[in-house]
């Protein structure tokens, strides 16, 4: 089989030298190999015919017969050896490819960048059925395999937020519905109101207060009157000596007036007067 | 609305209506009766008695201080006591009626002595009235009879005693 090894080496050399892809090169080499083998076999048959059928000056009729026999042999070899070569060819190619580092050959001899530049990626992309591709993608498996923590760590959140139109987002939000779902009591329970109030500058807030309307609404006069009534300020004042004396004087005077009236009525009755007193003409004699 | 109905703001309850005026206020400017005038005179008499007694005690004390060795307590005669009382009462009433228009007794009972126009008495009329009152104090009883509550002195001098 030395001819076979030489042919393979030659064919591979031609194939690699032609700057064809790995698989295409191997296929071309195999085709060339089969052609070479067929050619060698035909040549061997012719040699064998020459060996087995020497032609030392054959007569013309015999020459024609030999020529026909040769053609028959050649034709039989072409018919019967072709399938044999085809059957052996696949095994030979597999054995050859198993011994060759095709990737290294491509890496060494193939300018992939140049080939890539020749490719019309837009046309390829236009022909892609992206929907089918996506349908075949197992997104769940991809998501399960993602390390989201690492991804999030690598994301520049500030740049992302700078590009977000928060105004438009807020305009589309139904804040009423969101607030309705918020448990404000729980939020308030979690708040440290004392700490919040301690941070508030109450003096400054009070300085900005307009107290006049508050006083106007508070009803200071009514409040003062109520307080005075509740503490019975008049009674307190009456407990003083002067107030007591005034009250005594007023009482004495009122009782004196009443006593005068009573006496006058009695006297008038005794005098059988039908009209009351103080009805005489001014300046008249009493 | 009571305080209980006012809720948390009981001071918003409107104040209660003021008390009705007393008979004393309603009687302002009207002629005074026998009771108040008699009580006023009684107060004045008591005050004058006290004043005369204190005056006499002061006189006796002064005499003791001036001549303690020769001092002998003497009891004044009834005539002198009566005269001193009458004089004191006259002076007191005359000055009171000519000045503020009322003595302490009248002030206590809320009375004022005026003429028929309601003005203050002139000094001479006040003095005459004081003299008449001292000499004839029972003239006050005419107030019971008079329709305008005038005593004899008031009738004679055209004066009047009114509630102040």
PDB file of C-alpha atoms in Angstrom, chain B:
ATOM      1  CA  UNK B   1     -76.190  74.691  75.265  1.00  0.00           C
ATOM      2  CA  UNK B   2     -74.624  73.646  78.546  1.00  0.00           C
ATOM      3  CA  UNK B   3     -70.983  72.904  79.230  1.00  0.00           C
ATOM      4  CA  UNK B   4     -71.666  69.177  79.081  1.00  0.00           C
ATOM      5  CA  UNK B   5     -73.188  69.549  75.597  1.00  0.00           C
ATOM      6  CA  UNK B   6     -70.299  71.680  74.343  1.00  0.00           C
ATOM      7  CA  UNK B   7     -67.971  68.686  74.058  1.00  0.00           C
ATOM      8  CA  UNK B   8     -64.257  69.313  74.220  1.00  0.00           C
ATOM      9  CA  UNK B   9     -64.650  73.099  73.930  1.00  0.00           C
ATOM     10  CA  UNK B  10     -66.941  74.115  76.791  1.00  0.00           C
ATOM     11  CA  UNK B  11     -65.676  77.675  76.645  1.00  0.00           C
ATOM     12  CA  UNK B  12     -67.518  78.112  73.352  1.00  0.00           C
ATOM     13  CA  UNK B  13     -70.786  78.072  75.252  1.00  0.00           C
ATOM     14  CA  UNK B  14     -72.381  81.516  75.040  1.00  0.00           C
ATOM     15  CA  UNK B  15     -72.367  83.358  78.352  1.00  0.00           C
ATOM     16  CA  UNK B  16     -75.539  83.203  80.423  1.00  0.00           C
ATOM     17  CA  UNK B  17     -77.842  86.209  80.307  1.00  0.00           C
ATOM     18  CA  UNK B  18     -77.096  88.854  82.900  1.00  0.00           C
ATOM     19  CA  UNK B  19     -79.005  88.832  86.131  1.00  0.00           C
ATOM     20  CA  UNK B  20     -82.075  91.075  86.246  1.00  0.00           C
ATOM     21  CA  UNK B  21     -81.442  94.398  87.923  1.00  0.00           C
ATOM     22  CA  UNK B  22     -82.067  94.438  91.648  1.00  0.00           C
ATOM     23  CA  UNK B  23     -84.802  96.553  93.227  1.00  0.00           C
ATOM     24  CA  UNK B  24     -82.029  98.693  94.539  1.00  0.00           C
ATOM     25  CA  UNK B  25     -80.952  99.616  90.996  1.00  0.00           C
ATOM     26  CA  UNK B  26     -84.525 100.146  89.861  1.00  0.00           C
ATOM     27  CA  UNK B  27     -85.101 102.524  92.775  1.00  0.00           C
ATOM     28  CA  UNK B  28     -82.290 104.854  91.763  1.00  0.00           C
ATOM     29  CA  UNK B  29     -83.352 108.492  92.093  1.00  0.00           C
ATOM     30  CA  UNK B  30     -86.669 107.765  93.808  1.00  0.00           C
ATOM     31  CA  UNK B  31     -87.544 109.185  97.256  1.00  0.00           C
ATOM     32  CA  UNK B  32     -86.294 107.026 100.090  1.00  0.00           C
ATOM     33  CA  UNK B  33     -88.611 105.521 102.691  1.00  0.00           C
ATOM     34  CA  UNK B  34     -88.759 105.748 106.430  1.00  0.00           C
ATOM     35  CA  UNK B  35     -86.744 102.620 107.068  1.00  0.00           C
ATOM     36  CA  UNK B  36     -83.625 103.586 105.165  1.00  0.00           C
ATOM     37  CA  UNK B  37     -83.758 107.193 106.287  1.00  0.00           C
ATOM     38  CA  UNK B  38     -84.293 106.199 109.887  1.00  0.00           C
ATOM     39  CA  UNK B  39     -81.449 103.682 109.680  1.00  0.00           C
ATOM     40  CA  UNK B  40     -79.179 106.309 108.167  1.00  0.00           C
ATOM     41  CA  UNK B  41     -80.010 108.747 110.909  1.00  0.00           C
ATOM     42  CA  UNK B  42     -79.420 106.065 113.493  1.00  0.00           C
ATOM     43  CA  UNK B  43     -76.010 105.298 112.056  1.00  0.00           C
ATOM     44  CA  UNK B  44     -75.186 108.993 112.050  1.00  0.00           C
ATOM     45  CA  UNK B  45     -76.321 109.376 115.652  1.00  0.00           C
ATOM     46  CA  UNK B  46     -74.232 106.421 116.729  1.00  0.00           C
ATOM     47  CA  UNK B  47     -71.228 107.824 114.951  1.00  0.00           C
ATOM     48  CA  UNK B  48     -71.723 111.224 116.554  1.00  0.00           C
ATOM     49  CA  UNK B  49     -72.132 109.647 119.980  1.00  0.00           C
ATOM     50  CA  UNK B  50     -68.921 107.766 119.467  1.00  0.00           C
ATOM     51  CA  UNK B  51     -67.217 110.868 118.226  1.00  0.00           C
ATOM     52  CA  UNK B  52     -68.433 112.947 121.170  1.00  0.00           C
ATOM     53  CA  UNK B  53     -67.408 110.212 123.581  1.00  0.00           C
ATOM     54  CA  UNK B  54     -63.985 109.938 121.992  1.00  0.00           C
ATOM     55  CA  UNK B  55     -63.727 113.698 122.031  1.00  0.00           C
ATOM     56  CA  UNK B  56     -64.525 113.844 125.662  1.00  0.00           C
ATOM     57  CA  UNK B  57     -62.065 111.020 126.386  1.00  0.00           C
ATOM     58  CA  UNK B  58     -59.466 112.924 124.450  1.00  0.00           C
ATOM     59  CA  UNK B  59     -60.191 116.050 126.406  1.00  0.00           C
ATOM     60  CA  UNK B  60     -59.842 114.210 129.677  1.00  0.00           C
ATOM     61  CA  UNK B  61     -56.620 112.583 128.555  1.00  0.00           C
ATOM     62  CA  UNK B  62     -55.255 115.926 127.507  1.00  0.00           C
ATOM     63  CA  UNK B  63     -56.081 117.350 130.903  1.00  0.00           C
ATOM     64  CA  UNK B  64     -54.309 114.436 132.566  1.00  0.00           C
ATOM     65  CA  UNK B  65     -51.226 114.936 130.480  1.00  0.00           C
ATOM     66  CA  UNK B  66     -51.157 118.644 131.175  1.00  0.00           C
ATOM     67  CA  UNK B  67     -51.633 118.361 134.969  1.00  0.00           C
ATOM     68  CA  UNK B  68     -51.314 114.788 136.089  1.00  0.00           C
ATOM     69  CA  UNK B  69     -50.925 115.634 139.745  1.00  0.00           C
ATOM     70  CA  UNK B  70     -53.948 117.841 139.994  1.00  0.00           C
ATOM     71  CA  UNK B  71     -56.045 115.736 137.609  1.00  0.00           C
ATOM     72  CA  UNK B  72     -59.453 114.758 138.949  1.00  0.00           C
ATOM     73  CA  UNK B  73     -61.862 112.839 136.785  1.00  0.00           C
ATOM     74  CA  UNK B  74     -65.136 114.686 136.540  1.00  0.00           C
ATOM     75  CA  UNK B  75     -68.410 113.527 135.025  1.00  0.00           C
ATOM     76  CA  UNK B  76     -69.975 115.995 132.613  1.00  0.00           C
ATOM     77  CA  UNK B  77     -73.488 117.178 133.282  1.00  0.00           C
ATOM     78  CA  UNK B  78     -76.373 115.921 131.167  1.00  0.00           C
ATOM     79  CA  UNK B  79     -76.871 119.308 129.693  1.00  0.00           C
ATOM     80  CA  UNK B  80     -73.332 119.507 128.479  1.00  0.00           C
ATOM     81  CA  UNK B  81     -73.529 116.021 127.053  1.00  0.00           C
ATOM     82  CA  UNK B  82     -76.747 116.794 125.236  1.00  0.00           C
ATOM     83  CA  UNK B  83     -75.389 120.074 123.995  1.00  0.00           C
ATOM     84  CA  UNK B  84     -72.210 118.458 122.795  1.00  0.00           C
ATOM     85  CA  UNK B  85     -74.158 115.738 121.045  1.00  0.00           C
ATOM     86  CA  UNK B  86     -76.500 118.235 119.402  1.00  0.00           C
ATOM     87  CA  UNK B  87     -73.639 120.368 118.301  1.00  0.00           C
ATOM     88  CA  UNK B  88     -71.726 117.460 116.918  1.00  0.00           C
ATOM     89  CA  UNK B  89     -74.740 116.146 115.061  1.00  0.00           C
ATOM     90  CA  UNK B  90     -75.489 119.581 113.623  1.00  0.00           C
ATOM     91  CA  UNK B  91     -71.948 120.100 112.441  1.00  0.00           C
ATOM     92  CA  UNK B  92     -71.709 116.646 110.982  1.00  0.00           C
ATOM     93  CA  UNK B  93     -74.992 116.793 109.073  1.00  0.00           C
ATOM     94  CA  UNK B  94     -74.464 120.331 107.848  1.00  0.00           C
ATOM     95  CA  UNK B  95     -71.035 119.583 106.457  1.00  0.00           C
ATOM     96  CA  UNK B  96     -72.076 116.249 105.031  1.00  0.00           C
ATOM     97  CA  UNK B  97     -75.163 117.546 103.235  1.00  0.00           C
ATOM     98  CA  UNK B  98     -73.462 120.694 101.967  1.00  0.00           C
ATOM     99  CA  UNK B  99     -70.407 118.716 100.871  1.00  0.00           C
ATOM    100  CA  UNK B 100     -70.820 115.278  99.365  1.00  0.00           C
ATOM    101  CA  UNK B 101     -74.568 115.345  99.886  1.00  0.00           C
ATOM    102  CA  UNK B 102     -74.678 112.385 102.190  1.00  0.00           C
ATOM    103  CA  UNK B 103     -73.534 111.416 105.638  1.00  0.00           C
ATOM    104  CA  UNK B 104     -71.901 108.103 106.493  1.00  0.00           C
ATOM    105  CA  UNK B 105     -75.269 106.664 107.478  1.00  0.00           C
ATOM    106  CA  UNK B 106     -76.785 107.839 104.196  1.00  0.00           C
ATOM    107  CA  UNK B 107     -73.784 106.439 102.353  1.00  0.00           C
ATOM    108  CA  UNK B 108     -74.241 103.076 104.032  1.00  0.00           C
ATOM    109  CA  UNK B 109     -77.920 102.961 103.137  1.00  0.00           C
ATOM    110  CA  UNK B 110     -77.359 104.409  99.682  1.00  0.00           C
ATOM    111  CA  UNK B 111     -79.138 107.749 100.159  1.00  0.00           C
ATOM    112  CA  UNK B 112     -78.460 111.284  99.042  1.00  0.00           C
ATOM    113  CA  UNK B 113     -79.949 114.628 100.177  1.00  0.00           C
ATOM    114  CA  UNK B 114     -80.834 116.928  97.285  1.00  0.00           C
ATOM    115  CA  UNK B 115     -83.036 119.860  96.534  1.00  0.00           C
ATOM    116  CA  UNK B 116     -86.127 119.536  94.401  1.00  0.00           C
ATOM    117  CA  UNK B 117     -84.050 119.687  91.224  1.00  0.00           C
ATOM    118  CA  UNK B 118     -81.786 116.917  92.400  1.00  0.00           C
ATOM    119  CA  UNK B 119     -78.860 119.286  93.013  1.00  0.00           C
ATOM    120  CA  UNK B 120     -76.679 119.456  96.075  1.00  0.00           C
ATOM    121  CA  UNK B 121     -77.907 121.620  98.939  1.00  0.00           C
ATOM    122  CA  UNK B 122     -76.503 125.039  99.482  1.00  0.00           C
ATOM    123  CA  UNK B 123     -74.575 125.498 102.725  1.00  0.00           C
ATOM    124  CA  UNK B 124     -77.213 127.596 104.389  1.00  0.00           C
ATOM    125  CA  UNK B 125     -80.001 125.227 103.445  1.00  0.00           C
ATOM    126  CA  UNK B 126     -77.904 122.324 104.643  1.00  0.00           C
ATOM    127  CA  UNK B 127     -77.235 124.110 107.918  1.00  0.00           C
ATOM    128  CA  UNK B 128     -80.908 124.968 108.425  1.00  0.00           C
ATOM    129  CA  UNK B 129     -81.923 121.434 107.599  1.00  0.00           C
ATOM    130  CA  UNK B 130     -79.320 120.061 109.987  1.00  0.00           C
ATOM    131  CA  UNK B 131     -80.568 122.375 112.729  1.00  0.00           C
ATOM    132  CA  UNK B 132     -84.175 121.412 112.119  1.00  0.00           C
ATOM    133  CA  UNK B 133     -83.305 117.744 112.135  1.00  0.00           C
ATOM    134  CA  UNK B 134     -81.403 118.066 115.421  1.00  0.00           C
ATOM    135  CA  UNK B 135     -84.142 120.113 117.069  1.00  0.00           C
ATOM    136  CA  UNK B 136     -87.059 118.147 115.692  1.00  0.00           C
ATOM    137  CA  UNK B 137     -85.881 114.707 114.775  1.00  0.00           C
ATOM    138  CA  UNK B 138     -89.397 113.205 114.930  1.00  0.00           C
ATOM    139  CA  UNK B 139     -90.218 115.285 111.878  1.00  0.00           C
ATOM    140  CA  UNK B 140     -88.840 112.311 109.966  1.00  0.00           C
ATOM    141  CA  UNK B 141     -92.024 110.404 110.720  1.00  0.00           C
ATOM    142  CA  UNK B 142     -93.873 112.562 108.206  1.00  0.00           C
ATOM    143  CA  UNK B 143     -92.280 110.368 105.591  1.00  0.00           C
ATOM    144  CA  UNK B 144     -94.842 107.740 106.474  1.00  0.00           C
ATOM    145  CA  UNK B 145     -97.648 110.074 105.591  1.00  0.00           C
ATOM    146  CA  UNK B 146     -96.133 111.996 102.693  1.00  0.00           C
ATOM    147  CA  UNK B 147     -96.850 110.611  99.209  1.00  0.00           C
ATOM    148  CA  UNK B 148     -93.391 111.720  98.122  1.00  0.00           C
ATOM    149  CA  UNK B 149     -91.658 110.456 101.276  1.00  0.00           C
ATOM    150  CA  UNK B 150     -90.879 113.904 102.623  1.00  0.00           C
ATOM    151  CA  UNK B 151     -90.170 114.706 106.197  1.00  0.00           C
ATOM    152  CA  UNK B 152     -91.176 117.919 107.869  1.00  0.00           C
ATOM    153  CA  UNK B 153     -87.745 119.334 107.184  1.00  0.00           C
ATOM    154  CA  UNK B 154     -88.048 118.391 103.538  1.00  0.00           C
ATOM    155  CA  UNK B 155     -91.412 120.069 103.287  1.00  0.00           C
ATOM    156  CA  UNK B 156     -90.123 123.224 104.903  1.00  0.00           C
ATOM    157  CA  UNK B 157     -86.867 123.450 103.000  1.00  0.00           C
ATOM    158  CA  UNK B 158     -88.057 121.880  99.723  1.00  0.00           C
ATOM    159  CA  UNK B 159     -85.448 119.173  99.931  1.00  0.00           C
ATOM    160  CA  UNK B 160     -85.611 115.471  99.242  1.00  0.00           C
ATOM    161  CA  UNK B 161     -83.791 112.298 100.196  1.00  0.00           C
ATOM    162  CA  UNK B 162     -83.453 109.885  97.290  1.00  0.00           C
ATOM    163  CA  UNK B 163     -81.870 106.516  96.649  1.00  0.00           C
ATOM    164  CA  UNK B 164     -78.399 107.086  95.291  1.00  0.00           C
TER     165      UNK B 164
END
